[in-house]
Amino acid sequence: MALLIKNGTLITAAETYNADILVEGEQITQIGQDLAHPNAEMIDASGKFITPGGVDPHTHFDLPMFDTVSSDDHYTGHKAAAFGGTTTVMDFVVQEPQGFRHSVDLWSEKAQKAAVDYSFHMNLTHMDDSVAADIPTLRDMGITTLKVFTAYNGRLRLDDGGIFRALRIARENGMLIMSHCENGDVIEQLIPSALAAGHTTPEWHALTRPAWGAIESTLRMCALAQQADSPVYIVHMNVGGEADMLQYARERGVKVMGETCPPYLFFTIDELRRPDGAKWICSPPMRTANDNSRLWDALKSGGIQTIGTDHCAFFFDGTKPISYEGNQISIPGKELGNDDFTKIPNGLPGVQDRLPVLWTFGVGAGKLSANQFVALTSTNPAKIFGLYPRKGALIPGADADIVIWDPKKRVEYGLAHSHQRTDYNLYEGWELTGYPQKVFLRGKMIVDGEKWLGKTGDGKFLKRGDGQVL
Ligand code: URP
Ligand code: ZN
Ligand code: ZN
C-alpha cells in the first residue's frame, strides 16, 4: 500500500520547504519534487503544513494516585494525543517491590490498548544493592531512562547518595537519569505549618512548594551529574531560575538537558486562586508571569531542549459522569481535596493540547519559529530518548508518522474539541489558528478532521537504544 502526499510545505527541525512525500508500507520512502507512483493513494496538501508526528516525552496514563487513578488510560490518552498531532508518547512505569521485570510487565499489560506508539521510562523510587544491580537489565527491555525525585519524601524520593549512585550506573550503561526537582525537606516542613494555620485552599499547594526549592534542586542535580560524569535531564521545568541553572551548568560543561510543559508557559499561581483553582494543581506548581516569559526565552535561545506535557489528567468533579465514546464515566478527581489541598490529585490534562496551543501561542505569537516548534516537540525528544530518526523526522526510512496541518483552521478550543477523558480543559475558549487536519501513524491515517480512524492495539511498544546529548 502506498500513499503520496503532494505539494505540502514540510516543516522539520532544520528547514521549511515544499515537497512531495511517498509512503510505502509503514515508512517514508521518498521525499522530493514531482514524485509519482502508479497506484498510490493521493492526498493534495497544497496550502498545508506537514510536520513529523509529535513525540511527547512525559505522560502518566492510568497512574494510581492518592485514592484514585489518572483518568486517561493508554487508549483514551493515546487517542487524545493523536487528535493533537502526537504519535509517540513516553509513559512512566511505577517501580514495584518485585523488581523491574514485574513492574514493566504490569505497565505493558495496561498499555496493550495503545493507539499510538509508545515507550516507557522507569521511576526509580527505591534504591538498594539489588535494585542497583538490576538497573542495566532495563536496557534489554528497551528502557534506557530512569526518573528520580528530590521531593515526595518517604514515597518517591531518593536521597542524594541514591541519585548519585543511579547517575553512575546510568553512565556506565549508556542510560539517562531524568529528575523531578523540588526540595522535599522544605516542602515537608511547609505543608504541616500551612495546614495547622488553617490554609487548605489550592494556592497553598504552590506556596508550600517554593520556586527556590526547584532552583536549588536543579543546580544540585547538575552538580551530582557532573560529579558522576553523567548526563541528566530535568523534567517539567517551571521556574526561570531553573533555566538560569541549566545555562550556568551547560556553560561549565555539564551535560544537562531540560524539558518544560505548556502550563508553565501560560499559567501562574493566580489560576490557583480561582474558585476552580484545583484544575491547575500539579507538581511542581504554577509560578509567576516572569517565570512564564523566562521559560519562553530559554526555549527560544536553546537553553531548554524539549516541551513535554506531563499529562496526568484527573476530573475536576469526579462525582459527575461524562460521556466518552458513548459510555458514561466518572473517576474520582480534584474534588477529593475540596477541604485540603494536599488531597487534590496532582496533575493536568494536556497531551492533546500541547501542539495546537503551542502552534498558535508559540509560533503564531512569534515566540518560537516553526522549526523550533518541531525540534522542541518532536525531533529533540526523539533524539534524546533514542528514537531518532525512526521518530521525529521527515526523511526516507523514518516511520510515516505525519501530521498535515490546516494553517488557516480557526478553532475556539476547549472541552468540546478535546478527546482527553476528563471534564475540563485548561485552554477553554482560547482562539487557535492552525490545527492538525490529518494524522498518520506508520502510514495509517488515524485522524481525519473530526473522525477517529485509529483503534486500540494500533500502537507499538518502542524499544529504545542510545540517546543523544543535545
Ligand atoms: O503533578 C504531576 N506532575 N503529577 C505527575 C507526577 C510527576 O511528578 O510528574
Ligand atoms: Zn515529576
Ligand atoms: Zn510527570
Coordinates of C-alpha atoms and ligand atoms in Angstrom, one line a residue:
M1 CA 0.0 0.0 0.0
A2 CA 1.4 3.4 -1.0
L3 CA 0.4 7.0 -0.1
L4 CA 1.6 10.1 -2.0
I5 CA 1.2 13.4 -0.2
K6 CA 1.6 16.1 -2.8
N7 CA 2.5 19.8 -2.7
G8 CA 2.8 20.2 1.1
T9 CA 5.1 22.6 2.9
L10 CA 7.3 20.4 5.1
I11 CA 8.5 21.8 8.4
T12 CA 11.3 20.0 10.0
A13 CA 13.6 20.9 12.9
A14 CA 16.1 22.4 10.4
E15 CA 14.2 23.8 7.4
T16 CA 10.9 24.6 5.7
Y17 CA 10.4 23.6 2.1
N18 CA 7.9 22.4 -0.4
A19 CA 8.0 18.7 -1.4
D20 CA 6.0 15.6 -2.0
I21 CA 6.2 12.6 0.4
L22 CA 5.9 9.0 -0.7
V23 CA 4.9 6.5 1.9
E24 CA 5.2 2.7 1.3
G25 CA 4.0 0.4 4.0
E26 CA 4.8 2.0 7.3
Q27 CA 7.7 4.2 6.3
I28 CA 8.5 7.3 4.3
T29 CA 10.4 6.1 1.2
Q30 CA 10.9 9.2 -0.8
I31 CA 10.8 13.0 -0.3
G32 CA 11.2 15.2 -3.4
Q33 CA 9.7 17.2 -6.2
D34 CA 7.1 15.8 -8.6
L35 CA 7.1 12.4 -7.1
A36 CA 4.8 9.8 -8.9
H37 CA 3.7 6.3 -8.1
P38 CA 1.5 4.1 -10.2
N39 CA -1.1 3.1 -7.6
A40 CA -0.6 5.3 -4.6
E41 CA -3.5 6.9 -2.8
M42 CA -3.0 10.6 -3.4
I43 CA -3.5 13.4 -0.9
D44 CA -3.2 17.0 -2.1
A45 CA -1.6 19.0 0.7
S46 CA -1.4 22.4 -1.2
G47 CA -1.6 25.2 1.3
K48 CA -1.0 22.8 4.2
F49 CA 1.9 22.4 6.5
I50 CA 3.4 19.0 7.2
T51 CA 5.3 18.1 10.4
P52 CA 6.6 14.8 11.8
G53 CA 4.3 13.3 14.4
G54 CA 4.7 14.9 17.8
V55 CA 6.8 13.0 20.4
D56 CA 5.6 13.6 23.9
P57 CA 8.4 12.5 26.3
H58 CA 6.3 12.8 29.5
T59 CA 2.9 11.2 30.2
H60 CA 1.1 9.4 33.0
F61 CA -1.7 7.2 31.8
D62 CA -3.6 5.0 34.2
L63 CA -1.4 6.2 37.1
P64 CA -2.7 5.4 40.6
M65 CA -2.5 8.5 42.8
F66 CA -3.9 9.1 46.3
D67 CA -7.3 7.3 46.3
T68 CA -7.8 7.4 42.6
V69 CA -6.2 6.9 39.2
S70 CA -5.4 9.3 36.4
S71 CA -8.4 9.5 34.2
D72 CA -6.8 8.9 30.8
D73 CA -5.7 5.3 30.1
H74 CA -3.3 4.0 27.4
Y75 CA -6.2 4.2 24.9
T76 CA -8.0 7.4 25.7
G77 CA -4.8 9.3 26.3
H78 CA -3.3 8.0 23.0
K79 CA -6.4 8.9 21.1
A80 CA -6.3 12.4 22.5
A81 CA -2.6 12.6 21.7
A82 CA -3.4 11.7 18.1
F83 CA -6.1 14.3 17.7
G84 CA -3.5 16.9 18.8
G85 CA -0.8 15.6 16.3
T86 CA 1.2 13.5 18.7
T87 CA 2.0 9.9 17.6
T88 CA 4.6 8.8 20.1
V89 CA 4.2 9.0 23.9
M90 CA 6.6 8.0 26.7
D91 CA 5.0 6.9 29.9
F92 CA 6.4 6.4 33.4
V93 CA 6.4 2.9 34.9
V94 CA 5.8 2.7 38.7
Q95 CA 8.7 0.8 40.4
E96 CA 7.2 -2.2 42.2
P97 CA 9.0 -4.0 45.1
Q98 CA 9.0 -7.2 43.0
G99 CA 11.6 -5.8 40.6
F100 CA 11.8 -4.1 37.2
R101 CA 10.7 -7.0 35.1
H102 CA 7.5 -7.3 37.1
S103 CA 7.0 -3.5 37.1
V104 CA 7.4 -3.4 33.3
D105 CA 5.1 -6.4 32.8
L106 CA 2.4 -4.7 34.7
W107 CA 2.7 -1.5 32.7
S108 CA 2.9 -3.4 29.4
E109 CA -0.3 -5.1 30.3
K110 CA -2.1 -1.8 30.9
A111 CA -0.6 -0.5 27.6
Q112 CA -1.9 -3.3 25.5
K113 CA -4.7 -0.9 24.5
A114 CA -2.2 1.5 22.9
A115 CA -3.5 3.5 20.0
V116 CA -0.2 5.4 19.1
D117 CA 3.4 4.2 19.5
Y118 CA 4.8 4.4 23.0
S119 CA 7.8 3.6 25.2
F120 CA 8.5 3.7 28.9
H121 CA 10.7 5.4 31.4
M122 CA 11.2 3.7 34.8
N123 CA 10.5 5.6 38.0
L124 CA 13.4 4.9 40.4
T125 CA 11.9 5.5 43.8
H126 CA 13.7 2.9 45.8
M127 CA 17.4 2.1 45.7
D128 CA 19.4 -0.7 47.3
D129 CA 22.1 -3.2 46.1
S130 CA 19.7 -5.4 44.4
V131 CA 17.9 -2.5 42.6
A132 CA 21.3 -1.1 41.6
A133 CA 22.4 -4.4 40.1
D134 CA 19.1 -4.7 38.2
I135 CA 19.2 -1.3 36.5
P136 CA 21.2 -2.5 33.5
T137 CA 18.6 -5.1 32.8
L138 CA 16.2 -2.4 31.8
R139 CA 18.2 -1.8 28.6
D140 CA 17.2 -5.3 27.4
M141 CA 13.6 -4.3 27.9
G142 CA 14.2 -1.3 25.7
I143 CA 14.1 1.2 28.6
T144 CA 17.1 3.4 28.8
T145 CA 15.8 6.1 31.1
L146 CA 15.0 6.4 34.9
K147 CA 13.3 9.2 36.7
V148 CA 14.4 10.2 40.2
F149 CA 12.6 12.6 42.6
T150 CA 14.1 15.1 45.0
A151 CA 10.7 15.5 46.6
Y152 CA 7.8 13.4 47.9
N153 CA 9.7 12.3 51.0
G154 CA 9.0 8.8 52.2
R155 CA 7.2 8.0 49.0
L156 CA 9.1 8.6 45.8
R157 CA 12.2 10.5 46.8
L158 CA 15.7 9.1 46.7
D159 CA 18.4 10.7 48.8
D160 CA 21.3 12.4 47.1
G161 CA 23.5 9.3 47.6
G162 CA 20.9 7.1 45.8
I163 CA 20.6 9.6 43.0
F164 CA 24.4 9.8 42.6
R165 CA 24.6 6.1 42.6
A166 CA 21.9 5.9 39.9
L167 CA 23.7 8.5 37.8
R168 CA 27.0 6.5 37.9
I169 CA 25.2 3.3 36.9
A170 CA 23.4 5.1 34.1
R171 CA 26.7 6.5 32.8
E172 CA 28.3 3.0 32.8
N173 CA 25.3 1.6 30.8
G174 CA 24.5 4.4 28.4
M175 CA 21.3 5.3 30.2
L176 CA 19.9 8.7 31.2
I177 CA 18.6 9.9 34.5
M178 CA 15.6 12.3 34.5
S179 CA 14.9 14.3 37.5
H180 CA 11.9 15.9 39.2
C181 CA 13.5 18.8 41.1
E182 CA 12.0 20.3 44.2
N183 CA 13.2 20.5 47.8
G184 CA 11.3 17.7 49.5
D185 CA 12.6 18.6 53.0
V186 CA 11.4 22.2 52.8
I187 CA 8.0 21.1 51.4
E188 CA 7.6 18.6 54.3
Q189 CA 8.1 21.5 56.7
L190 CA 5.8 23.9 55.0
I191 CA 2.8 21.7 54.4
P192 CA 2.0 20.9 58.1
S193 CA 2.6 24.6 59.0
A194 CA 0.2 25.7 56.4
L195 CA -2.5 23.2 57.4
A196 CA -2.0 24.0 61.1
A197 CA -2.7 27.6 60.3
G198 CA -5.9 26.6 58.5
H199 CA -4.7 27.1 55.0
T200 CA -6.5 24.5 52.9
T201 CA -7.1 26.2 49.5
P202 CA -5.3 25.3 46.3
E203 CA -3.0 28.3 46.2
W204 CA -1.3 26.8 49.3
H205 CA -0.2 23.9 47.1
A206 CA 2.1 26.4 45.3
L207 CA 3.0 28.3 48.5
T208 CA 4.3 25.2 50.2
R209 CA 6.4 24.2 47.1
P210 CA 8.7 27.2 46.7
A211 CA 10.4 28.1 43.5
W212 CA 13.8 28.3 45.2
G213 CA 13.5 24.6 46.0
A214 CA 13.1 23.8 42.4
I215 CA 16.1 26.1 41.5
E216 CA 18.3 24.7 44.2
S217 CA 17.4 21.2 43.4
T218 CA 18.1 21.7 39.7
L219 CA 21.5 23.0 40.4
R220 CA 22.1 20.1 42.9
M221 CA 21.2 17.7 40.1
C222 CA 23.6 19.4 37.7
A223 CA 26.3 19.1 40.4
L224 CA 25.6 15.4 41.1
A225 CA 25.6 14.7 37.3
Q226 CA 28.9 16.4 36.8
Q227 CA 30.5 14.5 39.8
A228 CA 29.1 11.3 38.3
D229 CA 30.3 12.3 34.8
S230 CA 26.8 11.6 33.6
P231 CA 24.2 13.4 31.5
V232 CA 21.0 14.3 33.2
Y233 CA 17.6 15.6 32.0
I234 CA 15.4 17.9 34.2
V235 CA 11.7 17.3 33.7
H236 CA 8.9 19.8 33.9
M237 CA 11.0 22.9 34.4
N238 CA 8.7 25.6 35.8
V239 CA 10.9 28.5 37.1
G240 CA 13.0 31.0 35.3
G241 CA 15.8 30.3 37.8
E242 CA 15.9 26.7 36.8
A243 CA 16.7 27.8 33.2
D244 CA 19.5 30.0 34.7
M245 CA 20.9 26.9 36.5
L246 CA 20.9 25.0 33.3
Q247 CA 22.7 27.8 31.5
Y248 CA 25.2 28.0 34.3
A249 CA 25.9 24.3 34.3
R250 CA 25.9 23.9 30.5
E251 CA 28.5 26.7 30.2
R252 CA 30.6 24.7 32.6
G253 CA 30.4 21.5 30.5
V254 CA 27.7 19.7 32.5
K255 CA 25.6 17.5 30.1
V256 CA 22.3 18.7 31.4
M257 CA 19.1 19.0 29.3
G258 CA 15.7 20.3 30.2
E259 CA 12.0 19.9 29.5
T260 CA 9.2 22.3 30.2
C261 CA 5.5 21.9 29.7
P262 CA 2.9 24.3 28.3
P263 CA 1.1 25.1 31.5
Y264 CA 4.3 26.6 32.9
L265 CA 4.4 28.9 29.9
F266 CA 0.9 30.1 30.1
F267 CA -0.4 30.0 33.7
T268 CA 0.6 31.4 37.1
I269 CA -0.3 30.9 40.8
D270 CA -3.2 33.3 40.1
E271 CA -5.0 30.4 38.5
L272 CA -4.9 28.5 41.8
R273 CA -6.7 31.4 43.4
R274 CA -9.7 31.0 41.2
P275 CA -12.8 29.2 42.6
D276 CA -11.9 26.3 40.3
G277 CA -8.2 26.6 41.1
A278 CA -7.8 22.8 41.7
K279 CA -7.9 22.4 38.0
W280 CA -4.4 23.8 37.9
I281 CA -2.9 21.7 40.7
C282 CA 0.2 19.8 39.6
S283 CA 3.7 19.4 41.0
P284 CA 5.7 21.4 40.6
P285 CA 3.1 24.2 40.7
M286 CA 2.3 27.2 38.5
R287 CA 4.7 30.1 39.2
T288 CA 4.7 33.7 38.0
A289 CA 4.3 35.7 34.7
N290 CA 8.0 36.4 34.9
D291 CA 8.8 32.7 35.0
N292 CA 6.5 32.1 32.0
S293 CA 8.4 34.6 30.0
R294 CA 11.9 33.5 31.1
L295 CA 11.0 29.9 30.2
W296 CA 9.9 31.1 26.7
D297 CA 13.2 32.9 26.4
A298 CA 15.1 29.7 27.3
L299 CA 13.2 27.7 24.7
K300 CA 13.9 30.3 22.1
S301 CA 17.6 30.5 22.9
G302 CA 18.1 26.7 23.1
G303 CA 18.5 26.7 26.8
I304 CA 15.7 24.2 27.2
Q305 CA 15.6 21.3 24.8
T306 CA 12.0 19.8 24.9
I307 CA 8.4 20.6 25.6
G308 CA 6.5 17.6 27.0
T309 CA 3.1 17.6 28.7
D310 CA 3.4 15.7 32.0
H311 CA -0.1 14.7 31.0
C312 CA -1.7 13.3 34.2
A313 CA -5.4 14.1 33.9
F314 CA -8.0 14.0 36.6
F315 CA -11.6 15.0 36.6
F316 CA -12.4 18.4 38.2
D317 CA -15.6 16.9 39.6
G318 CA -15.3 13.2 39.6
T319 CA -18.8 12.7 41.1
K320 CA -20.4 13.7 37.8
P321 CA -20.1 11.3 34.8
I322 CA -19.1 12.5 31.3
S323 CA -19.8 10.7 28.1
Y324 CA -16.7 9.2 26.4
E325 CA -17.3 7.1 23.3
G326 CA -20.9 6.8 24.2
N327 CA -20.2 5.4 27.7
Q328 CA -20.9 7.3 30.9
I329 CA -17.8 7.5 33.0
S330 CA -16.7 9.3 36.2
I331 CA -13.4 8.8 38.1
P332 CA -12.7 10.5 41.5
G333 CA -10.7 13.6 40.9
K334 CA -9.8 17.0 42.2
E335 CA -12.9 17.1 44.4
L336 CA -11.1 14.7 46.8
G337 CA -9.2 17.8 48.0
N338 CA -12.1 20.2 48.4
D339 CA -11.2 20.7 52.1
D340 CA -7.5 20.1 51.9
F341 CA -5.1 21.0 49.1
T342 CA -2.8 18.1 50.0
K343 CA -5.5 15.6 48.9
I344 CA -6.0 17.1 45.4
P345 CA -4.6 14.6 42.9
N346 CA -1.6 16.2 41.3
G347 CA -1.6 16.5 37.5
L348 CA -3.0 18.3 34.5
P349 CA -4.5 17.2 31.1
G350 CA -2.6 18.3 28.1
V351 CA -1.5 15.5 25.7
Q352 CA -3.9 16.7 23.0
D353 CA -3.5 20.4 23.8
R354 CA 0.3 20.6 23.5
L355 CA 0.9 21.0 19.8
P356 CA -2.2 23.1 18.8
V357 CA -1.8 25.5 21.7
L358 CA 1.9 25.9 21.1
W359 CA 1.4 26.4 17.3
T360 CA -0.9 29.4 17.9
F361 CA 0.6 30.9 21.0
G362 CA 4.2 29.9 20.4
V363 CA 4.8 30.0 16.6
G364 CA 1.8 32.3 15.8
A365 CA 2.8 34.7 18.5
G366 CA 6.4 34.9 17.3
K367 CA 7.9 33.2 20.4
L368 CA 9.2 30.2 18.5
S369 CA 10.0 29.6 14.9
A370 CA 8.0 26.8 13.2
N371 CA 11.3 24.8 13.0
Q372 CA 11.9 25.3 16.8
F373 CA 8.4 24.1 17.4
V374 CA 9.2 20.8 15.6
A375 CA 12.6 20.5 17.3
L376 CA 11.2 21.0 20.8
T377 CA 8.1 18.8 20.5
S378 CA 9.2 16.0 18.2
T379 CA 12.8 15.9 16.9
N380 CA 14.7 16.7 20.1
P381 CA 12.7 14.3 22.3
A382 CA 13.2 11.6 19.7
K383 CA 17.0 12.3 19.7
I384 CA 17.4 12.5 23.4
F385 CA 15.4 9.3 24.1
G386 CA 17.0 7.1 21.3
L387 CA 14.1 7.1 18.8
Y388 CA 15.7 9.3 16.1
P389 CA 15.5 9.1 13.1
R390 CA 12.7 6.5 13.3
K391 CA 10.6 9.1 15.0
G392 CA 10.8 12.9 14.9
A393 CA 12.0 13.1 11.3
L394 CA 10.6 13.6 7.8
I395 CA 13.2 11.7 5.9
P396 CA 13.3 8.4 3.8
G397 CA 13.5 5.5 6.2
A398 CA 11.6 7.2 9.1
D399 CA 8.3 5.9 10.3
A400 CA 5.5 7.6 8.4
D401 CA 4.2 9.4 11.4
I402 CA 3.0 12.5 9.7
V403 CA 0.7 15.4 10.6
I404 CA -0.9 17.6 7.9
W405 CA -1.9 20.9 9.4
D406 CA -4.5 23.3 8.1
P407 CA -2.8 26.5 8.9
K408 CA -6.0 28.5 8.3
K409 CA -8.3 26.5 10.5
R410 CA -9.8 28.6 13.3
V411 CA -10.9 26.8 16.4
E412 CA -12.4 28.0 19.6
Y413 CA -10.6 25.4 21.7
G414 CA -11.8 23.7 24.8
L415 CA -13.6 20.6 26.1
A416 CA -15.8 20.3 23.0
H417 CA -12.7 19.7 20.9
S418 CA -10.8 17.5 23.4
H419 CA -10.6 13.8 23.5
Q420 CA -8.8 13.8 26.8
R421 CA -11.0 11.8 29.2
T422 CA -11.8 14.5 31.8
D423 CA -14.4 17.1 32.4
Y424 CA -12.4 20.3 31.8
N425 CA -9.8 21.8 29.5
L426 CA -7.2 24.3 30.7
Y427 CA -7.5 26.3 27.4
E428 CA -11.2 26.7 27.4
G429 CA -12.3 29.4 24.9
W430 CA -8.7 30.0 23.5
E431 CA -8.8 31.0 19.9
L432 CA -6.5 28.8 17.8
T433 CA -5.4 29.4 14.3
G434 CA -4.0 26.3 12.7
Y435 CA -4.9 22.8 13.7
P436 CA -3.9 19.2 12.8
Q437 CA -6.2 18.0 9.9
K438 CA -4.9 14.5 9.1
V439 CA -2.6 12.4 11.3
F440 CA -0.8 9.3 10.2
L441 CA 0.7 6.6 12.4
R442 CA 3.3 4.5 10.4
G443 CA 1.4 5.2 7.2
K444 CA -2.1 4.6 8.5
M445 CA -4.4 7.6 8.7
I446 CA -5.7 7.6 12.3
V447 CA -7.3 11.1 12.4
D448 CA -9.1 12.7 9.6
G449 CA -10.6 16.1 10.7
E450 CA -13.0 15.2 13.4
K451 CA -13.0 11.5 12.5
W452 CA -11.2 8.9 14.6
L453 CA -9.8 6.1 12.4
G454 CA -7.4 4.7 14.9
K455 CA -8.0 1.8 17.2
T456 CA -6.9 0.2 20.4
G457 CA -3.9 -2.1 19.7
D458 CA -2.6 0.0 16.8
G459 CA 0.2 1.4 19.0
K460 CA 3.5 -0.5 19.2
F461 CA 6.0 -0.6 22.1
L462 CA 9.2 1.1 21.0
K463 CA 12.4 -0.4 22.4
R464 CA 14.8 2.4 22.7
G465 CA 18.6 2.5 22.3
D466 CA 21.2 5.1 22.9
G467 CA 20.0 8.7 23.0
Q468 CA 21.9 11.8 22.2
V469 CA 23.0 14.6 24.5
L470 CA 21.8 17.8 23.0
Ligands
URP1 O1 1.6 16.8 39.2 C1 2.1 16.0 38.5 N1 3.0 16.3 37.6 N2 1.9 14.6 38.6 C2 2.6 13.6 37.9 C3 3.8 13.1 38.6 C4 5.1 13.9 38.3 O2 5.8 14.3 39.2 O3 5.4 14.1 37.2
ZN2 ZN 7.6 14.9 38.3
ZN3 ZN 5.3 13.7 35.4

